[in-house]
Amino acid sequence: MSKIHASKVFILDNRRVTLAAGIKHKTPVVVLGLELPDHPALRDISIDYTMLSLDRAVAFVDQATDETARRGMQDCEAKFAEVLTRLATAFDGSNHPNIPSRSNLFKDHE
């Protein structure tokens, strides 16, 4: 089970970048979430960075700045660039359904 112990949100280039410290599969991590508002198939992606301890993960998030988030965003984009490009190409011009945002995902079921 996963649990978040600290989180911080940054808005960079009109995109949301989230850093969260926690335990995932019994391992301390910092998770960077990156919003992809213009991607035809994905709303966001995330990448996990394993940390030595939960305390270090929480301290990392607490001390993170815009520059920290920007470096993480660039790292995430570089690691997933090929996959994102291929997905965009696969969905470009298709009649795929709109992907609901997470905030609206359950509105029809209330």
CSV table of C-alpha atoms in Angstrom, one decimal, residues 26-72:
chain,number,residue,atom,x,y,z
A,26,LYS,CA,7.6,-0.6,1.1
A,27,THR,CA,10.3,1.7,-0.4
A,28,PRO,CA,10.7,5.4,0.3
A,29,VAL,CA,10.3,7.4,-2.9
A,30,VAL,CA,9.8,10.8,-4.3
A,31,VAL,CA,7.2,10.7,-7.1
A,32,LEU,CA,7.2,13.4,-9.8
A,33,GLY,CA,3.9,13.8,-11.6
A,34,LEU,CA,3.8,15.8,-14.8
A,35,GLU,CA,0.6,17.1,-16.4
A,36,LEU,CA,0.4,16.7,-20.1
A,37,PRO,CA,-2.5,19.1,-21.1
A,38,ASP,CA,-1.9,18.9,-24.8
A,39,HIS,CA,-1.3,15.2,-25.2
A,40,PRO,CA,-4.1,13.4,-27.1
A,41,ALA,CA,-3.8,10.1,-25.1
A,42,LEU,CA,-2.5,11.0,-21.6
A,43,ARG,CA,-3.4,13.5,-19.0
A,44,ASP,CA,-0.2,13.0,-16.9
A,45,ILE,CA,2.8,10.8,-16.3
A,46,SER,CA,4.9,10.1,-13.3
A,47,ILE,CA,8.3,8.8,-12.4
A,48,ASP,CA,9.5,7.4,-9.1
A,49,TYR,CA,12.9,8.3,-7.6
A,50,THR,CA,14.0,5.8,-4.9
A,51,MET,CA,15.3,7.5,-1.7
A,52,LEU,CA,17.4,6.1,1.1
A,53,SER,CA,14.8,6.9,3.8
A,54,LEU,CA,11.4,8.4,4.2
A,55,ASP,CA,13.0,11.3,6.1
A,56,ARG,CA,15.2,12.2,3.1
A,57,ALA,CA,12.2,11.9,0.7
A,58,VAL,CA,10.2,14.3,2.9
A,59,ALA,CA,13.1,16.7,3.2
A,60,PHE,CA,13.7,16.7,-0.5
A,61,VAL,CA,10.0,17.6,-1.2
A,62,ASP,CA,10.0,20.2,1.6
A,63,GLN,CA,13.1,21.9,0.2
A,64,ALA,CA,12.2,21.6,-3.5
A,65,THR,CA,12.1,24.8,-5.5
A,66,ASP,CA,10.9,25.7,-9.0
A,67,GLU,CA,14.3,24.8,-10.3
A,68,THR,CA,14.1,21.4,-8.7
A,69,ALA,CA,10.7,20.8,-10.2
A,70,ARG,CA,11.9,22.0,-13.6
A,71,ARG,CA,14.9,19.6,-13.6
A,72,GLY,CA,12.5,16.8,-12.7
